[in-house]
Amino acid sequence: MPRTTMEDVAREAGVSRALVSLAYRNAFGVSEATRRHILEVGERLGYVHNRVAAQLATRGSSALGVFLQDLHNDLFAGLYDGIREVAEEHGRELVLAIGSRDEDRDAASLTTLQGTRVAAIVAAGLRLPDAEALTHSARTPLVAVARRIPGVDSAYSDNLVGARLATEHLLALGHRDVVFFANPPADGYRDRGRGYEAAMAGAGLRPRTVVTSYAREEVAAEAARLFDAVDPPTAVFAHNDQAALGVLDLLHARGLTPGADVSVVGYDNSSISSAPGTALTTIDLHGRDLGRAGARMAIARTSDPDAAPALEVSDPTLVVRRTTGPPPR
Amino acid sequence: MPRTTMEDVAREAGVSRALVSLAYRNAFGVSEATRRHILEVGERLGYVHNRVAAQLATRGSSALGVFLQDLHNDLFAGLYDGIREVAEEHGRELVLAIGSRDEDRDAASLTTLQGTRVAAIVAAGLRLPDAEALTHSARTPLVAVARRIPGVDSAYSDNLVGARLATEHLLALGHRDVVFFANPPADGYRDRGRGYEAAMAGAGLRPRTVVTSYAREEVAAEAARLFDAVDPPTAVFAHNDQAALGVLDLLHARGLTPGADVSVVGYDNSSISSAPGTALTTIDLHGRDLGRAGARMAIARTSDPDAAPALEVSDPTLVVRRTTGPPPR
DNA sequence: TTGTACGCGTTATCAC
DNA sequence: GTGATAACGCGTACAA
């Protein structure tokens, strides 16, 4: 049984297909009575406006593609909120793609979005190398959110500043041995490490970096190795809250109290970090605002494809909770 | 500057459009050399396969639509993981729609998905009334995940069992005054309240229900009213972890210790609940498995549209952590 | 491998 | 101003 088509509605309503089309889009040139009649017939026949055909006819849509790295990370929910708000304000539809564990598939996600002929793509947390991202942006306008990609519109938070804020907070408390739990090295995500190193160097201290993954369990395992070694640090700065949680897991398993025995700082100010029992000191990068900025840039780009790449940088802020305190003596 | 089309690639490669089409779909009937040549030309011209046109030509795709109620709730990330796994195993694309604050828009999300002519929709956490959901399922096959909708394929966890488990856990610890923080009343989400009431009645106790929202802050405000009243309870069972977190927020603000002064049980076993400092006792409904089941049902439905509505029920399990303990004496 | 008739709306161009 | 006609967008499928 074939689907109900616009032709069916037109025939049943005794009008032309063109008129049905206009009626369904609230366009001018249809008398109110006819419009109501057409929609009523459509409803009765169970017709659903076919966006696929519509898009083909209009050669691409005004919709925005959205890429989100990871649904398990609350940060991306905040970014999405911001993107959606702006999209709604401008009457833009959203088409989503979610990243996978393995980052190779980020490229496939972008290609899929491009295949749906969205007007532009807002990508939050893309792990693709700069060069590849640039290639993609040549086909469909791309806006990098929460990351800076040279030559591509970017709305990001200054990670150098944030990492510095976190590290200096620990140093001000009196810590001397602060270890940084870094994300896997990738284009666009090195500034947190740099900010940390700069802050440590500024205090005349030797930086110590442990490279981990994004998975809480693996971070905990890495932390176990660190704290079972001969020279455990008194403080840890983790590249994001998820990782910080892995560190907290380990501390708890060892019977160590965060904020007293060991200080921990995260990054992102995701909702976990504000749970009263966790009370993780962290860096807030104001995800919703970043999302809004990214969406705005994407929309601007669709009306001016040839403008120079735009940049919007914001400064993150330190949120002090209870996982940081002076080192034990 | 018009986009590169398949025709352009065909002309440049010196072959027919049909052959280009075959080459891009890895179909049979194209010599390896030709295929490579075609793809190479396409790459050079910056051609991206147009899924919109492709879908129209094939009258709808085999893609699955996915509706997720709320990205801020970790549960839906787990459900999505399960859905994606199965979709990948079957080579199905996924098209996403995310719910809004106001539930009226759930219907709009479904209509949008139907407009993209997906083969079926897997809806996790739909807040639509049963009747409306049924109407939608008549147009495009619908699978309800984490909720039972009569007459619609449903993969759900037995909330009666879960709520009973939670309440009886508290009763076994010796609590007599257990308050239930209920979600706003809606079709498909009443069983947790029923399970709670059944367990209370079974122990000869009077149930007390407070209706709240899904927002952590509002729950905290509601909890404040409850604990500032003359007869605060010794235990709270919240309809989900987010709400439980709101209760924990309030307890912390009042200087009360969860598990000692007041016991709290959540629902969902989302990742917040397992943070070491939070250690929320909760009910695990095994989201990933539910997602897998839902996706499987959706795929089965596409090959047998007229089979009777399928049902898959699973039993949730209690996860005891540290927010529950005997009542203070 | 190719020619070509679809699929299903949209958008001029016209007629009343 | 209302409504109809027909060409068009871009792949896919099937016969040749």
XYZ file of C-alpha atoms (C1' of nucleotides) in Angstrom:
690
model
C 0.000 0.000 0.000
C 1.759 3.120 -1.232
C 1.994 6.158 0.957
C -0.426 8.985 0.633
C 1.027 11.627 -1.646
C 0.299 15.245 -2.263
C -1.358 14.236 -5.514
C -3.833 12.101 -3.558
C -4.742 15.001 -1.338
C -5.136 17.298 -4.344
C -7.428 14.880 -6.117
C -9.524 14.257 -3.037
C -9.777 17.954 -2.276
C -10.541 18.797 -5.872
C -7.640 21.180 -6.325
C -4.238 21.185 -7.971
C -1.107 19.764 -6.434
C 0.462 23.209 -6.454
C -2.264 24.547 -4.257
C -1.850 21.756 -1.775
C 1.828 22.547 -1.659
C 1.118 26.167 -0.896
C -1.445 25.279 1.724
C 0.975 23.040 3.588
C 3.562 25.755 3.738
C 1.224 28.500 4.906
C 2.179 30.419 1.809
C 0.259 33.342 0.407
C -2.154 32.946 -2.424
C -4.462 30.416 -0.823
C -7.801 31.541 0.509
C -8.304 30.689 4.138
C -11.293 28.496 3.396
C -9.448 26.461 0.771
C -6.433 26.063 3.007
C -8.527 24.736 5.820
C -10.305 22.364 3.479
C -7.048 21.047 2.054
C -5.465 20.479 5.458
C -8.596 18.770 6.631
C -8.542 16.388 3.685
C -4.843 15.784 4.207
C -5.441 14.949 7.842
C -8.211 12.566 6.939
C -6.021 10.784 4.404
C -3.137 10.579 6.849
C -0.868 12.614 4.651
C 2.464 13.688 6.084
C 4.335 16.378 4.247
C 7.278 14.746 2.494
C 10.352 16.713 3.405
C 12.544 14.571 1.228
C 10.754 15.513 -1.948
C 10.388 19.068 -0.738
C 14.084 19.365 -0.139
C 14.967 17.972 -3.498
C 12.651 20.411 -5.183
C 14.176 23.345 -3.365
C 17.716 22.045 -3.967
C 18.802 21.720 -0.378
C 17.265 23.007 2.787
C 17.941 25.771 5.221
C 18.414 23.189 7.956
C 21.514 23.161 10.102
C 23.471 19.989 10.656
C 24.652 19.387 14.195
C 27.458 17.074 15.199
C 27.829 16.137 18.850
C 30.830 14.163 19.990
C 29.337 12.226 22.880
C 25.879 11.985 24.399
C 27.282 10.657 27.659
C 29.016 13.933 28.276
C 26.598 16.448 29.643
C 28.592 19.284 28.118
C 27.256 18.434 24.707
C 23.697 18.559 25.959
C 24.358 22.129 27.033
C 25.915 23.011 23.715
C 22.951 21.479 21.952
C 20.534 23.550 24.037
C 22.244 26.702 22.868
C 22.297 25.604 19.244
C 18.658 24.684 19.337
C 17.593 27.959 20.905
C 19.159 29.990 18.149
C 17.929 27.640 15.448
C 14.397 28.021 16.725
C 14.679 31.765 16.866
C 15.562 31.674 13.181
C 13.142 28.954 12.169
C 15.892 26.531 11.219
C 15.476 22.792 11.413
C 18.221 20.697 12.947
C 19.673 17.442 11.650
C 21.778 15.516 14.142
C 24.761 13.224 13.958
C 26.439 11.686 16.986
C 30.106 10.769 17.176
C 31.274 7.253 17.846
C 33.875 5.845 20.113
C 36.367 5.660 17.295
C 37.112 9.089 15.982
C 37.683 7.912 12.423
C 33.974 8.048 12.053
C 33.707 11.754 12.669
C 34.466 12.190 8.993
C 31.720 9.778 8.022
C 29.267 11.695 10.190
C 30.141 14.937 8.468
C 29.761 13.354 5.050
C 26.364 12.012 6.021
C 25.261 15.462 7.117
C 26.561 16.935 3.889
C 24.648 14.263 2.017
C 21.428 15.558 3.510
C 22.327 18.925 1.984
C 22.111 20.968 5.135
C 22.932 24.645 4.767
C 25.763 24.449 7.275
C 27.131 22.207 9.982
C 27.681 23.116 13.602
C 30.178 20.636 14.971
C 30.717 20.364 18.703
C 33.727 18.390 19.778
C 35.007 17.282 16.401
C 38.120 15.151 16.778
C 39.122 15.336 13.144
C 42.541 16.752 12.252
C 42.495 20.414 11.257
C 43.314 19.679 7.631
C 40.480 17.221 7.180
C 38.004 19.538 8.819
C 39.101 22.244 6.441
C 38.454 19.970 3.486
C 34.944 19.265 4.680
C 34.259 22.922 5.248
C 34.990 23.558 1.590
C 31.940 21.514 0.588
C 29.514 22.646 3.280
C 30.103 25.558 5.645
C 31.373 24.254 8.945
C 31.436 25.883 12.343
C 33.686 24.398 14.997
C 32.240 24.708 18.484
C 34.358 24.293 21.594
C 37.400 24.018 19.401
C 39.382 26.298 17.207
C 40.130 25.181 13.666
C 42.285 27.586 11.666
C 40.506 28.721 8.526
C 37.134 27.532 9.838
C 34.495 29.516 11.710
C 35.101 28.733 15.352
C 33.277 29.483 18.568
C 35.422 28.367 21.414
C 36.414 28.880 24.967
C 40.028 29.717 25.650
C 41.466 26.515 27.011
C 44.799 28.121 27.759
C 43.068 30.472 30.153
C 40.975 27.711 31.694
C 43.876 25.376 32.277
C 45.851 28.192 33.758
C 42.987 29.086 36.062
C 42.755 25.497 37.262
C 46.467 25.048 37.762
C 47.002 28.366 39.449
C 44.141 27.657 41.800
C 45.986 24.540 42.929
C 49.291 26.335 43.162
C 47.729 29.104 45.220
C 46.517 26.478 47.666
C 50.124 25.432 48.112
C 50.387 22.411 45.849
C 53.746 21.809 44.237
C 53.237 18.430 42.644
C 50.312 18.739 40.262
C 49.774 16.059 37.628
C 47.790 16.734 34.458
C 45.595 13.949 33.085
C 45.589 14.743 29.406
C 43.186 13.649 26.691
C 44.646 11.705 23.766
C 46.627 14.213 21.714
C 44.653 15.629 18.789
C 44.427 18.810 16.789
C 42.459 21.442 18.620
C 42.726 19.874 22.039
C 46.209 20.674 23.189
C 45.674 24.012 24.866
C 44.641 22.623 28.208
C 47.984 20.896 28.420
C 49.763 24.029 27.303
C 47.986 26.187 29.850
C 48.902 23.739 32.558
C 52.511 23.672 31.502
C 52.667 27.427 31.304
C 51.287 27.795 34.809
C 53.675 25.222 36.190
C 56.628 26.799 34.419
C 55.575 30.194 35.729
C 55.886 28.837 39.248
C 59.205 27.201 38.493
C 57.721 23.711 38.791
C 58.180 20.636 36.662
C 54.996 19.576 34.832
C 53.963 15.935 34.889
C 51.471 14.733 32.323
C 49.674 11.410 32.102
C 47.910 10.726 28.830
C 44.599 8.934 29.271
C 41.411 8.341 27.342
C 37.921 9.769 27.645
C 36.617 6.707 29.490
C 36.131 6.949 33.210
C 37.259 3.378 33.880
C 40.478 3.746 31.953
C 41.254 6.985 33.724
C 40.733 5.242 37.056
C 43.168 2.533 36.030
C 45.708 5.133 35.011
C 45.211 6.924 38.314
C 45.777 3.664 40.171
C 49.188 3.319 38.539
C 49.981 6.892 39.490
C 48.972 6.656 43.122
C 50.541 3.268 43.640
C 53.889 4.596 42.469
C 56.575 5.945 44.772
C 55.825 9.598 44.258
C 52.080 10.256 44.096
C 51.122 13.879 43.496
C 49.097 15.986 45.918
C 46.829 17.307 43.199
C 45.421 16.293 39.840
C 44.071 18.465 37.066
C 41.985 16.417 34.646
C 41.235 17.412 31.068
C 37.497 17.057 31.699
C 34.957 16.141 34.352
C 34.539 12.583 33.134
C 38.224 12.002 33.594
C 38.136 13.742 36.967
C 35.413 11.348 37.983
C 37.698 8.461 37.111
C 40.303 9.957 39.417
C 37.722 10.367 42.179
C 36.725 6.732 41.709
C 40.283 5.683 42.351
C 40.744 7.980 45.329
C 37.616 6.575 46.855
C 38.828 3.045 46.251
C 42.070 3.927 48.065
C 40.238 5.572 50.934
C 41.595 9.004 50.085
C 39.458 12.106 50.597
C 39.278 14.547 47.687
C 40.061 18.060 48.784
C 41.939 16.874 51.873
C 44.292 14.058 50.900
C 44.361 14.837 47.212
C 42.942 17.794 45.319
C 41.189 17.312 41.997
C 40.087 19.808 39.376
C 37.951 18.886 36.386
C 36.887 20.758 33.294
C 33.448 21.458 31.774
C 31.251 22.032 34.839
C 28.962 19.263 33.705
C 26.008 18.400 35.895
C 27.825 15.569 37.644
C 30.345 17.985 39.001
C 27.671 19.882 40.888
C 26.212 16.870 42.673
C 26.483 17.752 46.360
C 28.455 14.632 47.258
C 30.859 15.115 44.388
C 31.245 18.886 44.518
C 33.996 18.855 41.949
C 36.026 21.990 41.483
C 36.009 22.597 37.771
C 36.178 25.047 34.886
C 32.955 26.286 33.374
C 33.127 26.992 29.668
C 29.513 28.119 29.455
C 28.404 25.524 26.943
C 25.014 26.956 26.202
C 26.506 30.304 25.220
C 29.076 28.572 23.052
C 26.315 26.645 21.325
C 24.401 29.837 20.714
C 27.463 31.525 19.258
C 28.142 28.567 16.989
C 24.609 28.475 15.650
C 24.643 32.206 15.053
C 27.871 31.913 13.108
C 26.458 29.091 11.015
C 23.406 31.113 10.098
C 25.504 34.146 9.300
C 27.705 32.001 7.113
C 24.784 30.801 5.016
C 23.997 34.371 4.040
C 27.598 35.329 3.408
C 29.562 32.311 2.209
C 32.649 34.246 1.288
C 33.303 36.267 4.414
C 36.568 35.651 6.192
C 36.520 32.870 8.796
C 34.953 34.206 11.967
C 36.261 33.669 15.445
C 34.512 33.986 18.766
C 36.538 33.372 21.882
C 35.195 33.426 25.388
C 36.899 33.086 28.709
C 36.022 30.173 30.965
C 35.611 30.622 34.689
C 36.765 28.696 37.715
C 34.111 27.054 39.875
C 35.548 26.209 43.266
C 33.780 23.412 45.083
C 35.064 20.913 47.592
C 37.559 18.664 45.827
C 40.324 21.181 46.230
C 42.077 22.338 49.347
C 45.563 22.811 50.744
C 47.901 19.838 50.425
C 48.238 17.560 53.454
C 51.341 18.331 55.502
C 27.681 28.319 -7.952
C 25.497 25.209 -8.180
C 26.538 22.107 -6.372
C 28.330 19.320 -8.150
C 25.853 16.714 -9.304
C 26.095 13.131 -10.375
C 25.644 14.269 -13.954
C 28.776 16.384 -13.666
C 30.773 13.436 -12.453
C 29.404 11.232 -15.229
C 30.317 13.724 -17.924
C 33.786 14.305 -16.546
C 34.420 10.582 -16.171
C 33.017 9.838 -19.588
C 30.383 7.399 -18.396
C 26.639 7.371 -17.826
C 24.920 8.727 -14.771
C 23.604 5.267 -14.032
C 27.080 3.909 -13.759
C 28.153 6.642 -11.411
C 25.163 5.803 -9.271
C 26.187 2.167 -9.133
C 29.766 3.045 -8.362
C 28.779 5.209 -5.411
C 26.682 2.456 -3.944
C 29.320 -0.253 -4.290
C 26.824 -2.173 -6.379
C 27.637 -5.019 -8.674
C 28.077 -4.500 -12.357
C 30.881 -1.980 -12.242
C 34.386 -3.039 -13.075
C 36.844 -2.305 -10.325
C 38.901 -0.031 -12.542
C 35.896 2.007 -13.631
C 34.646 2.327 -10.099
C 37.948 3.627 -8.920
C 38.122 6.055 -11.786
C 34.608 7.345 -11.113
C 35.200 7.826 -7.410
C 38.453 9.551 -8.135
C 36.757 11.996 -10.470
C 33.983 12.533 -7.943
C 36.508 13.270 -5.247
C 38.298 15.736 -7.471
C 35.068 17.547 -8.275
C 34.065 17.630 -4.616
C 30.966 15.596 -5.229
C 29.023 14.378 -2.207
C 26.440 11.710 -2.769
C 23.021 13.325 -2.476
C 21.001 11.251 -0.058
C 17.978 13.433 -0.511
C 17.639 12.661 -4.182
C 18.583 9.047 -3.563
C 15.887 8.671 -0.978
C 13.270 10.199 -3.156
C 14.185 7.867 -5.977
C 13.926 4.818 -3.750
C 10.678 6.119 -2.200
C 11.805 6.326 1.381
C 14.849 4.912 3.069
C 15.589 2.031 5.363
C 16.772 4.476 7.988
C 15.418 4.352 11.509
C 14.155 7.468 13.211
C 15.176 7.895 16.834
C 13.460 10.113 19.340
C 15.223 10.881 22.619
C 13.398 12.746 25.329
C 16.280 14.577 26.964
C 19.998 14.792 26.284
C 20.681 15.949 29.823
C 19.534 12.630 31.158
C 22.265 10.092 30.836
C 19.721 7.295 30.566
C 18.934 8.320 27.019
C 22.572 8.197 26.059
C 22.581 4.554 27.152
C 19.417 3.812 25.249
C 20.907 5.447 22.190
C 24.040 3.322 22.463
C 21.914 0.207 22.299
C 19.868 1.467 19.396
C 22.947 2.433 17.461
C 24.659 -0.894 18.006
C 21.785 -2.817 16.514
C 21.319 -0.318 13.706
C 24.950 -0.705 12.765
C 24.747 -4.451 12.846
C 21.949 -4.204 10.309
C 23.407 -1.405 8.232
C 20.656 1.019 9.109
C 21.149 4.746 9.209
C 19.777 6.737 12.122
C 17.905 10.026 12.015
C 17.585 11.805 15.352
C 15.050 14.057 16.974
C 15.386 15.426 20.491
C 12.477 16.293 22.752
C 11.952 19.764 24.110
C 11.098 21.041 27.524
C 7.453 21.312 26.590
C 6.042 17.952 25.771
C 3.583 19.285 23.213
C 6.442 19.198 20.836
C 6.943 15.478 21.024
C 4.257 15.203 18.394
C 6.037 17.696 16.164
C 9.247 15.698 16.491
C 7.501 12.542 15.410
C 5.933 14.285 12.451
C 9.316 15.620 11.413
C 10.768 12.137 11.520
C 7.874 10.807 9.516
C 8.449 13.599 7.039
C 11.929 12.260 6.380
C 10.253 8.973 5.475
C 12.176 6.778 7.854
C 11.226 3.117 7.835
C 10.289 3.148 11.510
C 10.716 5.241 14.619
C 12.274 4.153 17.882
C 11.018 6.539 20.525
C 12.672 6.621 23.924
C 10.816 8.508 26.595
C 7.895 9.753 24.568
C 5.559 11.838 26.743
C 2.682 11.801 24.291
C -0.674 10.396 25.403
C -1.244 6.783 24.383
C -3.941 7.689 21.886
C -1.827 10.204 20.035
C 1.110 7.829 19.891
C -1.162 5.224 18.421
C -2.259 7.646 15.728
C 1.331 8.333 14.779
C 2.156 4.666 14.690
C -0.507 4.188 12.047
C 1.477 6.335 9.623
C 4.976 5.103 10.413
C 5.763 2.068 12.547
C 6.593 3.200 16.050
C 8.423 1.401 18.821
C 8.077 2.724 22.337
C 11.222 2.276 24.396
C 11.225 2.517 28.173
C 7.469 2.853 28.089
C 4.571 0.644 27.274
C 1.987 1.942 24.819
C -0.967 -0.392 24.264
C -1.268 -1.342 20.635
C 2.265 -0.201 19.860
C 5.470 -2.234 19.836
C 7.031 -1.623 23.224
C 10.340 -2.510 24.816
C 10.187 -1.550 28.419
C 11.343 -2.252 31.895
C 8.713 -3.165 34.443
C 8.336 -0.041 36.538
C 5.970 -1.730 38.944
C 8.704 -4.175 39.832
C 11.354 -1.463 40.050
C 9.319 0.801 42.291
C 8.476 -2.125 44.493
C 12.122 -3.079 44.734
C 13.039 0.444 45.768
C 10.259 0.849 48.303
C 10.709 -2.573 49.833
C 14.408 -1.931 50.180
C 13.567 1.109 52.303
C 10.936 -0.742 54.288
C 13.316 -3.586 54.983
C 15.738 -1.068 56.428
C 13.043 -0.092 58.881
C 11.602 3.049 57.299
C 7.924 3.683 57.890
C 7.520 7.124 56.438
C 8.594 6.968 52.817
C 7.591 9.767 50.454
C 7.431 9.283 46.704
C 8.532 12.139 44.458
C 6.458 11.543 41.387
C 6.941 12.785 37.861
C 4.130 14.841 36.361
C 1.286 12.427 35.654
C 1.249 11.184 32.067
C 0.267 8.112 30.118
C 2.885 5.414 30.395
C 4.606 6.812 33.442
C 2.354 5.910 36.314
C 3.689 2.504 37.237
C 6.435 3.733 39.483
C 3.829 5.412 41.628
C 1.676 2.313 41.562
C 4.539 0.060 42.562
C 5.354 2.375 45.429
C 1.761 2.452 46.591
C 1.461 -1.304 46.340
C 4.562 -1.823 48.434
C 3.404 0.655 51.052
C -0.043 -0.871 51.179
C 1.486 -4.316 51.495
C 3.237 -3.137 54.657
C 0.100 -1.496 55.968
C 1.550 1.984 55.537
C 0.040 5.146 54.169
C 1.647 6.349 50.922
C 2.591 9.987 50.560
C 3.215 11.336 47.100
C 4.644 14.691 46.077
C 4.278 15.546 42.418
C 7.303 17.355 41.006
C 8.861 18.072 37.650
C 11.897 16.706 35.862
C 14.044 19.681 36.802
C 16.541 19.259 39.586
C 16.042 22.774 40.949
C 12.293 22.467 41.155
C 12.597 19.144 42.899
C 14.929 20.708 45.440
C 12.370 23.443 46.084
C 9.664 20.846 46.549
C 11.905 18.912 48.923
C 12.519 22.081 50.917
C 8.804 22.451 51.498
C 8.611 18.831 52.564
C 11.492 18.918 55.002
C 10.535 22.254 56.479
C 7.085 20.936 57.329
C 6.133 19.451 60.663
C 6.416 15.807 59.651
C 9.407 15.235 57.382
C 9.812 11.646 56.172
C 12.803 9.456 56.930
C 13.135 8.309 53.356
C 12.431 9.504 49.836
C 11.965 7.479 46.678
C 12.353 9.667 43.604
C 10.969 8.852 40.182
C 14.400 9.221 38.637
C 18.013 10.047 39.427
C 17.727 13.661 38.357
C 14.947 14.168 40.849
C 16.886 12.275 43.495
C 19.740 14.662 42.908
C 17.406 17.543 43.626
C 16.538 15.912 46.921
C 20.218 15.399 47.714
C 20.825 19.063 46.953
C 18.261 20.032 49.546
C 19.529 17.579 52.140
C 22.992 18.975 51.704
C 21.700 22.509 52.059
C 20.022 21.497 55.333
C 23.111 19.740 56.605
C 21.466 16.329 56.508
C 23.476 13.253 55.571
C 21.947 10.950 52.956
C 21.868 7.359 54.149
C 22.060 8.386 57.799
C 19.611 11.211 58.449
C 17.478 10.607 55.404
C 17.550 7.757 52.902
C 17.138 8.421 49.198
C 16.535 6.077 46.284
C 16.637 7.159 42.670
C 15.743 5.458 39.427
C 17.737 4.873 36.191
C 21.250 4.190 37.467
C 22.556 7.033 35.372
C 26.235 7.843 35.556
C 25.749 10.584 38.148
C 24.410 8.051 40.569
C 27.642 6.111 40.531
C 29.898 9.043 41.323
C 31.749 7.978 44.471
C 30.660 10.992 46.486
C 27.063 10.631 45.464
C 26.753 6.864 45.596
C 23.038 6.986 45.029
C 21.035 3.851 45.627
C 18.958 3.423 42.526
C 17.160 1.116 40.127
C 18.962 -0.010 37.004
C 16.726 -0.539 34.014
C 19.573 -1.608 31.760
C 19.140 1.102 29.182
C 21.503 -0.246 26.598
C 19.656 -3.556 26.474
C 16.342 -1.757 26.214
C 17.698 0.270 23.326
C 18.881 -2.870 21.587
C 15.507 -4.500 22.022
C 13.723 -1.458 20.672
C 15.894 -1.250 17.587
C 15.466 -4.954 16.933
C 11.717 -4.618 17.149
C 11.744 -1.682 14.769
C 13.726 -3.608 12.210
C 11.487 -6.635 12.574
C 8.483 -4.407 12.107
C 9.758 -3.077 8.790
C 9.769 -6.579 7.361
C 6.423 -7.551 8.829
C 4.187 -4.490 9.100
C 1.074 -6.430 9.979
C 2.243 -8.598 12.820
C 0.555 -8.114 16.158
C 2.100 -5.468 18.415
C 5.157 -6.936 20.086
C 6.047 -6.581 23.727
C 9.352 -7.033 25.454
C 9.426 -6.577 29.198
C 12.509 -6.790 31.337
C 12.964 -6.632 35.061
C 15.003 -3.827 36.565
C 17.422 -4.442 39.387
C 18.203 -2.675 42.621
C 21.628 -1.105 42.999
C 22.370 -0.435 46.637
C 24.882 2.296 47.286
C 25.280 4.646 50.190
C 22.257 6.943 50.238
C 20.157 4.357 52.004
C 20.448 3.037 55.529
C 18.338 2.450 58.612
C 16.260 5.406 59.802
C 17.715 7.543 62.593
C 16.213 6.634 65.989
C 26.826 -0.206 -19.513
C 23.404 2.909 -21.072
C 18.865 5.170 -21.977
C 14.946 6.752 -19.686
C 10.831 6.550 -17.171
C 9.869 7.359 -12.606
C 9.466 9.531 -7.350
C 7.182 13.872 -5.215
C 7.088 18.329 -4.249
C 8.239 23.406 -5.755
C 8.184 27.252 -8.525
C 7.748 30.009 -12.326
C 4.241 31.146 -16.012
C -0.578 31.765 -17.125
C -5.753 32.176 -17.026
C -9.765 33.752 -14.771
C -6.081 37.683 -5.621
C -7.076 32.410 -6.689
C -6.010 28.647 -8.790
C -4.025 25.530 -12.738
C -0.310 23.808 -15.806
C 4.138 22.218 -16.601
C 9.022 22.184 -16.153
C 12.512 21.113 -12.908
C 15.702 18.966 -9.089
C 18.770 14.586 -8.734
C 19.247 10.124 -8.212
C 17.431 5.004 -8.980
C 15.761 1.024 -11.442
C 14.698 -1.665 -15.259
C 14.669 -2.767 -19.926
C 17.579 -2.870 -23.713
